[in-house]
Amino acid sequence: MIRLIREVWFNFKEYIVLVLLLVISLITLTLNEHSATKKIRTFAFGSFSIVSGIIHNYFNISDLKDENEKLRIRNAELMMEISQLREYGILNNQLKGLLALKDSIKYKFTPSTIISKSYATAQSTFTINRGKKDNIEIGMPVLNGNGLIGIIYSVSEDYSIVRNLFNSNLRVIVKDERSRFQGILRWNGNYLTVTNLPKTADISVGDRIVTSELSSIISIPLPVGIVKEVLNPERGYFNDLIIEPLADLYSVEYVFVLSLTTAKIKNEIELNFFKNP
Amino acid sequence: MKIEFVKPYIIFVPIILVQVFVIPLIAIEGISPDLLIILLVFFTLKNGQLFGTVTGFIFGLIFDLISGSLLGTMMFSKTLSGFITGYFYNENKVDLYLSSYAFPMIVLLVTAIDSITLSFLTSFDLSTNIIALFFYQGLLPAVFTSVLTFIVTFFYPKGGYI
């Protein structure tokens, strides 16, 4: 018997090892949401992020001068805008006062720096230099001045992983800002798309796409992108859109984490991507 | 233990740092070369199929852990890549392969298979255009990686010392 096993091993060891390792990989794939797997992953990426942070800071010093110059100009522009907006704000408050409405929502932005980017085409993620210590939680939206970048997927003490818009596992309910039609935003590996839109939906190229209040993850309208192409497949009841993201995900370096608490009751009721990665 | 078997793991550390920090600077529309594949193919051609399969698995596992991508995806694709590269292993032709155009060609084939496997595992569904998937996620990264491999071929000494 032992001789037979030896003979089989000797003749087919490459295939046996291959099958064994592929099976382990597939089992691991199914265990992604297991708490132990999450802990190991958080520990591993947290440790790597420390190294990434050091290297990133080193490379970044040379860019700071240019960045400062741009920020000064931007600062001046924003100062002008704020001045204008203050005027509108005063007017707005007076009008709201007349209508007896109150502003009750305020959000906290946590500025952070992207210290590394993964290169997997369909599994794109960013690592940012903010974590549990900064009150970052899983599910918080990440954005920059142009629009939505992604959503916090994993958090360690000092660092977090962001699933960005180019990650096929990120799905967000969005709507057309003009016509209010809702669909599901996802990355299909090649394009950022909005699916499940009825064929009768009034959508035009150039429409702005924003996150929908129906989303259990992001319940405020954040800008996402512009409709680049309306696909009209002959089969099926639904229309698909190709979206050009407003934020340039290839060059983005600085982002904000929006401290938005997800609706837990809605989470329990609705299926979201944390339950079905 | 033969030092030859430890070398890829020592080189893996600087390679992963270059992959994470330098390669994004030369990426075109998100398409970037895969240095891990070059490393994997290089050492599999030197050490054989079994070594390549196991090394691919370990590389994939480490990269899955540190990148935050779905655990198991890179493990699967890199294991398969190591195994396929192993078919080109020939003890008597190691230096010939590594110092000629054969090396970039093997890298081209293996990267294409690796990228396609990875995209099937991560983003495939019934509505996916297979040809577009093959082209954008398989062929383009493979060509990019293969072009970069010519540099290794160029600097590889004909006698071979690595």
Short mmCIF file of N, CA and C in Angstrom, two decimals, chain A residues 89-243:
data_model
loop_
_atom_site.label_atom_id
_atom_site.label_comp_id
_atom_site.label_asym_id
_atom_site.label_seq_id
_atom_site.Cartn_x
_atom_site.Cartn_y
_atom_site.Cartn_z
N GLY A 89 -26.38 81.56 2.28
CA GLY A 89 -26.76 80.89 3.53
C GLY A 89 -27.68 81.75 4.37
N ILE A 90 -27.31 83.02 4.47
CA ILE A 90 -28.13 83.96 5.27
C ILE A 90 -29.53 84.04 4.67
N LEU A 91 -29.53 84.17 3.35
CA LEU A 91 -30.81 84.26 2.64
C LEU A 91 -31.62 82.97 2.83
N ASN A 92 -30.90 81.85 2.73
CA ASN A 92 -31.54 80.52 2.88
C ASN A 92 -32.17 80.38 4.27
N ASN A 93 -31.40 80.78 5.31
CA ASN A 93 -31.92 80.67 6.68
C ASN A 93 -33.17 81.53 6.87
N GLN A 94 -33.12 82.70 6.26
CA GLN A 94 -34.29 83.59 6.39
C GLN A 94 -35.52 82.95 5.75
N LEU A 95 -35.29 82.35 4.55
CA LEU A 95 -36.41 81.70 3.86
C LEU A 95 -36.91 80.48 4.62
N LYS A 96 -35.93 79.67 5.17
CA LYS A 96 -36.31 78.50 5.96
C LYS A 96 -37.07 78.90 7.20
N GLY A 97 -36.60 80.02 7.79
CA GLY A 97 -37.30 80.53 8.97
C GLY A 97 -38.75 80.83 8.66
N LEU A 98 -38.93 81.38 7.47
CA LEU A 98 -40.30 81.70 7.06
C LEU A 98 -41.13 80.43 6.89
N LEU A 99 -40.44 79.35 6.42
CA LEU A 99 -41.15 78.08 6.19
C LEU A 99 -41.10 77.16 7.41
N ALA A 100 -40.42 77.58 8.49
CA ALA A 100 -40.28 76.81 9.74
C ALA A 100 -39.54 75.49 9.52
N LEU A 101 -38.49 75.50 8.65
CA LEU A 101 -37.67 74.31 8.45
C LEU A 101 -36.35 74.49 9.20
N LYS A 102 -35.72 73.33 9.61
CA LYS A 102 -34.44 73.43 10.32
C LYS A 102 -33.42 72.49 9.69
N ASP A 103 -32.16 72.94 9.65
CA ASP A 103 -31.08 72.03 9.23
C ASP A 103 -30.65 71.22 10.44
N SER A 104 -30.71 69.91 10.33
CA SER A 104 -30.38 69.10 11.50
C SER A 104 -29.21 68.15 11.24
N ILE A 105 -28.72 68.12 10.01
CA ILE A 105 -27.68 67.14 9.71
C ILE A 105 -26.32 67.82 9.53
N LYS A 106 -25.32 67.31 10.27
CA LYS A 106 -23.95 67.79 10.09
C LYS A 106 -23.04 66.59 10.00
N TYR A 107 -22.09 66.62 9.08
CA TYR A 107 -21.21 65.48 8.89
C TYR A 107 -19.77 65.88 9.19
N LYS A 108 -19.05 64.86 9.69
CA LYS A 108 -17.65 65.11 10.00
C LYS A 108 -16.78 64.51 8.90
N PHE A 109 -15.83 65.29 8.40
CA PHE A 109 -14.91 64.80 7.38
C PHE A 109 -13.55 64.51 8.02
N THR A 110 -13.01 63.33 7.76
CA THR A 110 -11.68 63.02 8.25
C THR A 110 -10.72 63.01 7.07
N PRO A 111 -9.83 64.02 6.98
CA PRO A 111 -8.88 64.03 5.85
C PRO A 111 -7.87 62.90 5.97
N SER A 112 -7.56 62.28 4.86
CA SER A 112 -6.57 61.20 4.91
C SER A 112 -5.80 61.10 3.59
N THR A 113 -4.70 60.40 3.66
CA THR A 113 -3.81 60.25 2.50
C THR A 113 -3.82 58.80 2.05
N ILE A 114 -3.85 58.60 0.75
CA ILE A 114 -3.74 57.23 0.21
C ILE A 114 -2.27 56.86 0.24
N ILE A 115 -1.97 55.79 0.96
CA ILE A 115 -0.55 55.42 1.06
C ILE A 115 -0.18 54.26 0.14
N SER A 116 -1.16 53.52 -0.31
CA SER A 116 -0.86 52.51 -1.34
C SER A 116 -2.12 52.15 -2.09
N LYS A 117 -1.89 51.68 -3.33
CA LYS A 117 -3.01 51.28 -4.19
C LYS A 117 -2.74 49.88 -4.70
N SER A 118 -3.77 49.05 -4.66
CA SER A 118 -3.57 47.70 -5.20
C SER A 118 -3.73 47.76 -6.70
N TYR A 119 -3.08 46.84 -7.40
CA TYR A 119 -3.09 46.92 -8.86
C TYR A 119 -4.03 45.92 -9.52
N ALA A 120 -4.70 45.08 -8.71
CA ALA A 120 -5.59 44.09 -9.30
C ALA A 120 -6.70 44.80 -10.09
N THR A 121 -6.86 44.42 -11.35
CA THR A 121 -7.74 45.17 -12.25
C THR A 121 -9.18 45.24 -11.76
N ALA A 122 -9.70 44.14 -11.25
CA ALA A 122 -11.11 44.14 -10.86
C ALA A 122 -11.31 44.24 -9.35
N GLN A 123 -10.21 44.30 -8.63
CA GLN A 123 -10.28 44.27 -7.16
C GLN A 123 -9.57 45.48 -6.59
N SER A 124 -9.74 46.61 -7.25
CA SER A 124 -8.97 47.79 -6.90
C SER A 124 -9.29 48.29 -5.48
N THR A 125 -8.25 48.48 -4.69
CA THR A 125 -8.41 49.00 -3.33
C THR A 125 -7.34 50.06 -3.05
N PHE A 126 -7.63 50.93 -2.11
CA PHE A 126 -6.66 51.90 -1.62
C PHE A 126 -6.44 51.64 -0.13
N THR A 127 -5.25 51.92 0.32
CA THR A 127 -5.01 51.91 1.77
C THR A 127 -4.84 53.35 2.21
N ILE A 128 -5.59 53.79 3.23
CA ILE A 128 -5.46 55.16 3.72
C ILE A 128 -4.90 55.17 5.14
N ASN A 129 -4.32 56.33 5.51
CA ASN A 129 -3.62 56.40 6.80
C ASN A 129 -4.53 56.81 7.97
N ARG A 130 -5.73 56.35 7.96
CA ARG A 130 -6.64 56.58 9.10
C ARG A 130 -7.31 55.25 9.46
N GLY A 131 -7.47 55.03 10.77
CA GLY A 131 -8.07 53.77 11.19
C GLY A 131 -8.99 53.94 12.38
N LYS A 132 -9.08 52.88 13.17
CA LYS A 132 -10.00 52.88 14.32
C LYS A 132 -9.73 54.05 15.27
N LYS A 133 -8.43 54.40 15.39
CA LYS A 133 -8.05 55.50 16.30
C LYS A 133 -8.71 56.82 15.90
N ASP A 134 -9.00 56.93 14.60
CA ASP A 134 -9.62 58.16 14.09
C ASP A 134 -11.13 58.00 13.93
N ASN A 135 -11.66 56.98 14.59
CA ASN A 135 -13.10 56.69 14.56
C ASN A 135 -13.61 56.30 13.17
N ILE A 136 -12.74 55.70 12.38
CA ILE A 136 -13.17 55.22 11.07
C ILE A 136 -13.85 53.86 11.25
N GLU A 137 -14.96 53.70 10.57
CA GLU A 137 -15.70 52.44 10.67
C GLU A 137 -15.95 51.86 9.29
N ILE A 138 -16.17 50.56 9.27
CA ILE A 138 -16.49 49.89 8.01
C ILE A 138 -17.79 50.46 7.45
N GLY A 139 -17.79 50.72 6.15
CA GLY A 139 -19.01 51.21 5.50
C GLY A 139 -19.04 52.71 5.30
N MET A 140 -18.09 53.43 5.88
CA MET A 140 -18.10 54.90 5.71
C MET A 140 -17.68 55.26 4.28
N PRO A 141 -18.37 56.23 3.68
CA PRO A 141 -17.99 56.63 2.33
C PRO A 141 -16.69 57.45 2.30
N VAL A 142 -15.93 57.27 1.23
CA VAL A 142 -14.68 58.01 1.05
C VAL A 142 -14.84 58.86 -0.22
N LEU A 143 -14.49 60.13 -0.13
CA LEU A 143 -14.68 61.01 -1.28
C LEU A 143 -13.56 62.04 -1.37
N ASN A 144 -13.49 62.70 -2.49
CA ASN A 144 -12.62 63.89 -2.57
C ASN A 144 -13.47 65.05 -3.08
N GLY A 145 -12.83 66.13 -3.46
CA GLY A 145 -13.58 67.31 -3.86
C GLY A 145 -14.46 67.10 -5.07
N ASN A 146 -14.17 66.07 -5.86
CA ASN A 146 -14.94 65.85 -7.08
C ASN A 146 -16.12 64.90 -6.90
N GLY A 147 -15.96 63.91 -6.05
CA GLY A 147 -17.05 62.97 -5.86
C GLY A 147 -16.65 61.72 -5.08
N LEU A 148 -17.52 60.73 -5.14
CA LEU A 148 -17.32 59.49 -4.37
C LEU A 148 -16.11 58.72 -4.91
N ILE A 149 -15.30 58.22 -3.96
CA ILE A 149 -14.13 57.42 -4.32
C ILE A 149 -14.40 55.95 -4.03
N GLY A 150 -14.99 55.67 -2.87
CA GLY A 150 -15.24 54.29 -2.49
C GLY A 150 -15.82 54.19 -1.10
N ILE A 151 -15.69 53.00 -0.52
CA ILE A 151 -16.27 52.76 0.80
C ILE A 151 -15.26 51.98 1.65
N ILE A 152 -15.20 52.33 2.92
CA ILE A 152 -14.27 51.65 3.83
C ILE A 152 -14.68 50.18 3.93
N TYR A 153 -13.70 49.31 3.71
CA TYR A 153 -13.98 47.88 3.68
C TYR A 153 -13.39 47.16 4.89
N SER A 154 -12.22 47.60 5.31
CA SER A 154 -11.56 46.93 6.44
C SER A 154 -10.79 47.98 7.23
N VAL A 155 -10.77 47.83 8.55
CA VAL A 155 -10.13 48.86 9.39
C VAL A 155 -9.19 48.22 10.40
N SER A 156 -7.96 48.74 10.48
CA SER A 156 -7.06 48.34 11.57
C SER A 156 -6.89 49.56 12.47
N GLU A 157 -6.00 49.49 13.44
CA GLU A 157 -5.86 50.61 14.39
C GLU A 157 -5.54 51.94 13.70
N ASP A 158 -4.56 51.89 12.77
CA ASP A 158 -4.09 53.14 12.15
C ASP A 158 -4.40 53.27 10.67
N TYR A 159 -4.87 52.19 10.05
CA TYR A 159 -5.06 52.21 8.60
C TYR A 159 -6.41 51.59 8.22
N SER A 160 -6.84 51.94 7.00
CA SER A 160 -8.08 51.34 6.49
C SER A 160 -7.92 51.00 5.02
N ILE A 161 -8.68 49.99 4.61
CA ILE A 161 -8.71 49.65 3.19
C ILE A 161 -10.01 50.18 2.61
N VAL A 162 -9.89 50.84 1.47
CA VAL A 162 -11.06 51.40 0.78
C VAL A 162 -11.32 50.57 -0.48
N ARG A 163 -12.52 50.05 -0.59
CA ARG A 163 -12.92 49.44 -1.86
C ARG A 163 -13.34 50.58 -2.75
N ASN A 164 -12.59 50.85 -3.82
CA ASN A 164 -12.95 52.01 -4.62
C ASN A 164 -13.94 51.65 -5.73
N LEU A 165 -14.32 52.65 -6.53
CA LEU A 165 -15.35 52.43 -7.55
C LEU A 165 -14.94 51.39 -8.59
N PHE A 166 -13.63 51.15 -8.73
CA PHE A 166 -13.16 50.16 -9.69
C PHE A 166 -13.00 48.78 -9.05
N ASN A 167 -13.81 48.49 -8.05
CA ASN A 167 -13.78 47.18 -7.41
C ASN A 167 -15.11 46.50 -7.70
N SER A 168 -15.03 45.34 -8.30
CA SER A 168 -16.26 44.67 -8.75
C SER A 168 -17.16 44.24 -7.60
N ASN A 169 -16.64 44.25 -6.37
CA ASN A 169 -17.48 43.86 -5.23
C ASN A 169 -18.21 45.05 -4.59
N LEU A 170 -17.93 46.23 -5.09
CA LEU A 170 -18.62 47.41 -4.55
C LEU A 170 -19.88 47.67 -5.35
N ARG A 171 -21.00 47.67 -4.69
CA ARG A 171 -22.27 47.98 -5.36
C ARG A 171 -23.03 49.01 -4.54
N VAL A 172 -23.44 50.06 -5.20
CA VAL A 172 -24.13 51.16 -4.50
C VAL A 172 -25.37 51.54 -5.30
N ILE A 173 -26.45 51.82 -4.60
CA ILE A 173 -27.66 52.29 -5.30
C ILE A 173 -27.46 53.77 -5.64
N VAL A 174 -27.65 54.09 -6.90
CA VAL A 174 -27.48 55.47 -7.35
C VAL A 174 -28.72 55.92 -8.12
N LYS A 175 -28.75 57.21 -8.41
CA LYS A 175 -29.89 57.71 -9.18
C LYS A 175 -29.42 58.79 -10.15
N ASP A 176 -30.24 58.99 -11.17
CA ASP A 176 -29.99 60.08 -12.10
C ASP A 176 -30.49 61.35 -11.41
N GLU A 177 -29.61 62.33 -11.27
CA GLU A 177 -29.95 63.53 -10.51
C GLU A 177 -31.13 64.29 -11.15
N ARG A 178 -31.22 64.24 -12.49
CA ARG A 178 -32.27 64.98 -13.19
C ARG A 178 -33.59 64.23 -13.18
N SER A 179 -33.55 62.94 -13.65
CA SER A 179 -34.82 62.23 -13.83
C SER A 179 -35.21 61.39 -12.62
N ARG A 180 -34.30 61.22 -11.64
CA ARG A 180 -34.52 60.50 -10.38
C ARG A 180 -34.66 58.99 -10.54
N PHE A 181 -34.33 58.42 -11.71
CA PHE A 181 -34.40 56.96 -11.88
C PHE A 181 -33.24 56.32 -11.12
N GLN A 182 -33.53 55.17 -10.48
CA GLN A 182 -32.53 54.51 -9.63
C GLN A 182 -31.95 53.27 -10.31
N GLY A 183 -30.70 52.98 -10.03
CA GLY A 183 -30.07 51.78 -10.56
C GLY A 183 -28.94 51.34 -9.64
N ILE A 184 -28.26 50.27 -10.02
CA ILE A 184 -27.17 49.77 -9.18
C ILE A 184 -25.83 50.04 -9.86
N LEU A 185 -24.97 50.73 -9.13
CA LEU A 185 -23.64 51.08 -9.65
C LEU A 185 -22.69 49.94 -9.38
N ARG A 186 -21.96 49.51 -10.39
CA ARG A 186 -20.94 48.47 -10.19
C ARG A 186 -19.87 48.56 -11.28
N TRP A 187 -18.70 48.04 -10.96
CA TRP A 187 -17.58 47.97 -11.89
C TRP A 187 -17.61 46.59 -12.53
N ASN A 188 -17.69 46.54 -13.86
CA ASN A 188 -17.81 45.23 -14.51
C ASN A 188 -16.47 44.68 -14.99
N GLY A 189 -15.41 45.31 -14.55
CA GLY A 189 -14.08 44.85 -14.95
C GLY A 189 -13.50 45.74 -16.04
N ASN A 190 -14.39 46.33 -16.84
CA ASN A 190 -13.93 47.23 -17.90
C ASN A 190 -14.45 48.65 -17.71
N TYR A 191 -15.72 48.74 -17.31
CA TYR A 191 -16.36 50.04 -17.17
C TYR A 191 -17.11 50.14 -15.85
N LEU A 192 -17.35 51.40 -15.44
CA LEU A 192 -18.23 51.66 -14.32
C LEU A 192 -19.64 51.72 -14.90
N THR A 193 -20.52 50.88 -14.43
CA THR A 193 -21.85 50.80 -15.05
C THR A 193 -22.95 51.03 -14.03
N VAL A 194 -24.11 51.41 -14.55
CA VAL A 194 -25.33 51.43 -13.73
C VAL A 194 -26.28 50.45 -14.40
N THR A 195 -26.71 49.45 -13.65
CA THR A 195 -27.56 48.42 -14.22
C THR A 195 -28.96 48.48 -13.60
N ASN A 196 -29.83 47.65 -14.13
CA ASN A 196 -31.21 47.52 -13.61
C ASN A 196 -32.05 48.78 -13.75
N LEU A 197 -31.78 49.55 -14.78
CA LEU A 197 -32.62 50.72 -15.07
C LEU A 197 -33.69 50.29 -16.06
N PRO A 198 -34.93 50.66 -15.85
CA PRO A 198 -35.96 50.29 -16.82
C PRO A 198 -35.67 50.92 -18.18
N LYS A 199 -36.07 50.22 -19.24
CA LYS A 199 -35.78 50.73 -20.59
C LYS A 199 -36.51 52.05 -20.87
N THR A 200 -37.57 52.27 -20.11
CA THR A 200 -38.33 53.51 -20.34
C THR A 200 -37.74 54.69 -19.57
N ALA A 201 -36.67 54.44 -18.79
CA ALA A 201 -36.10 55.51 -17.97
C ALA A 201 -35.58 56.65 -18.84
N ASP A 202 -35.83 57.86 -18.36
CA ASP A 202 -35.40 59.04 -19.09
C ASP A 202 -33.96 59.37 -18.70
N ILE A 203 -33.02 58.86 -19.49
CA ILE A 203 -31.59 59.08 -19.19
C ILE A 203 -30.92 59.66 -20.43
N SER A 204 -30.10 60.67 -20.22
CA SER A 204 -29.37 61.25 -21.35
C SER A 204 -27.88 61.27 -21.05
N VAL A 205 -27.09 61.24 -22.10
CA VAL A 205 -25.63 61.35 -21.95
C VAL A 205 -25.33 62.71 -21.32
N GLY A 206 -24.49 62.72 -20.30
CA GLY A 206 -24.15 63.97 -19.62
C GLY A 206 -24.90 64.16 -18.32
N ASP A 207 -25.91 63.33 -18.05
CA ASP A 207 -26.63 63.43 -16.77
C ASP A 207 -25.69 63.11 -15.61
N ARG A 208 -25.92 63.78 -14.50
CA ARG A 208 -25.10 63.51 -13.30
C ARG A 208 -25.71 62.35 -12.52
N ILE A 209 -24.85 61.44 -12.07
CA ILE A 209 -25.30 60.30 -11.27
C ILE A 209 -24.84 60.55 -9.83
N VAL A 210 -25.79 60.44 -8.89
CA VAL A 210 -25.47 60.64 -7.46
C VAL A 210 -25.96 59.44 -6.66
N THR A 211 -25.45 59.29 -5.45
CA THR A 211 -25.90 58.17 -4.62
C THR A 211 -27.36 58.41 -4.20
N SER A 212 -28.06 57.30 -4.00
CA SER A 212 -29.49 57.40 -3.72
C SER A 212 -29.78 57.31 -2.23
N GLU A 213 -30.82 57.96 -1.81
CA GLU A 213 -31.25 57.89 -0.40
C GLU A 213 -31.69 56.49 -0.02
N LEU A 214 -31.97 55.65 -1.04
CA LEU A 214 -32.41 54.28 -0.76
C LEU A 214 -31.25 53.41 -0.28
N SER A 215 -30.02 53.84 -0.55
CA SER A 215 -28.86 53.03 -0.18
C SER A 215 -28.73 52.92 1.33
N SER A 216 -28.46 51.70 1.80
CA SER A 216 -28.27 51.51 3.23
C SER A 216 -26.86 51.93 3.64
N ILE A 217 -25.98 52.14 2.65
CA ILE A 217 -24.59 52.49 2.98
C ILE A 217 -24.41 54.01 2.92
N ILE A 218 -24.82 54.60 1.82
CA ILE A 218 -24.70 56.06 1.69
C ILE A 218 -26.10 56.63 1.48
N SER A 219 -26.61 57.25 2.50
CA SER A 219 -28.00 57.69 2.41
C SER A 219 -28.14 59.18 2.09
N ILE A 220 -27.04 59.80 1.69
CA ILE A 220 -27.13 61.20 1.24
C ILE A 220 -26.64 61.27 -0.21
N PRO A 221 -27.11 62.22 -0.99
CA PRO A 221 -26.69 62.27 -2.39
C PRO A 221 -25.26 62.78 -2.57
N LEU A 222 -24.34 61.86 -2.86
CA LEU A 222 -22.96 62.24 -3.15
C LEU A 222 -22.73 62.09 -4.65
N PRO A 223 -22.07 63.05 -5.28
CA PRO A 223 -21.83 62.91 -6.72
C PRO A 223 -20.93 61.72 -7.05
N VAL A 224 -21.28 60.98 -8.09
CA VAL A 224 -20.51 59.79 -8.45
C VAL A 224 -19.88 59.95 -9.84
N GLY A 225 -20.71 60.32 -10.82
CA GLY A 225 -20.17 60.41 -12.17
C GLY A 225 -21.15 61.01 -13.15
N ILE A 226 -20.74 60.96 -14.40
CA ILE A 226 -21.53 61.51 -15.50
C ILE A 226 -21.86 60.36 -16.47
N VAL A 227 -23.07 60.35 -17.00
CA VAL A 227 -23.44 59.31 -17.97
C VAL A 227 -22.63 59.52 -19.25
N LYS A 228 -21.86 58.47 -19.61
CA LYS A 228 -21.00 58.57 -20.78
C LYS A 228 -21.67 57.92 -21.99
N GLU A 229 -22.40 56.84 -21.73
CA GLU A 229 -23.04 56.12 -22.83
C GLU A 229 -24.28 55.40 -22.30
N VAL A 230 -25.34 55.42 -23.09
CA VAL A 230 -26.54 54.67 -22.70
C VAL A 230 -26.57 53.42 -23.57
N LEU A 231 -26.36 52.27 -22.93
CA LEU A 231 -26.40 51.02 -23.68
C LEU A 231 -27.86 50.61 -23.78
N ASN A 232 -28.24 50.07 -24.89
CA ASN A 232 -29.64 49.68 -25.02
C ASN A 232 -29.72 48.26 -25.56
N PRO A 233 -29.47 47.28 -24.67
CA PRO A 233 -29.46 45.90 -25.15
C PRO A 233 -30.82 45.47 -25.71
N GLU A 234 -30.76 44.69 -26.80
CA GLU A 234 -32.01 44.28 -27.45
C GLU A 234 -32.83 43.37 -26.54
N ARG A 235 -32.10 42.51 -25.81
CA ARG A 235 -32.82 41.57 -24.95
C ARG A 235 -32.98 42.13 -23.54
N GLY A 236 -33.97 41.61 -22.84
CA GLY A 236 -34.18 41.97 -21.45
C GLY A 236 -35.02 43.22 -21.28
N TYR A 237 -35.35 43.49 -20.01
CA TYR A 237 -36.22 44.62 -19.68
C TYR A 237 -35.44 45.83 -19.17
N PHE A 238 -34.14 45.63 -19.01
CA PHE A 238 -33.37 46.69 -18.36
C PHE A 238 -32.35 47.34 -19.30
N ASN A 239 -32.04 48.57 -18.95
CA ASN A 239 -31.07 49.36 -19.68
C ASN A 239 -29.81 49.50 -18.82
N ASP A 240 -28.66 49.59 -19.46
CA ASP A 240 -27.42 49.80 -18.71
C ASP A 240 -26.77 51.11 -19.14
N LEU A 241 -26.02 51.70 -18.21
CA LEU A 241 -25.31 52.94 -18.52
C LEU A 241 -23.82 52.75 -18.27
N ILE A 242 -23.03 53.46 -19.04
CA ILE A 242 -21.59 53.52 -18.73
C ILE A 242 -21.34 54.89 -18.12
N ILE A 243 -20.65 54.88 -16.99
CA ILE A 243 -20.46 56.12 -16.21
C ILE A 243 -18.99 56.53 -16.21
#
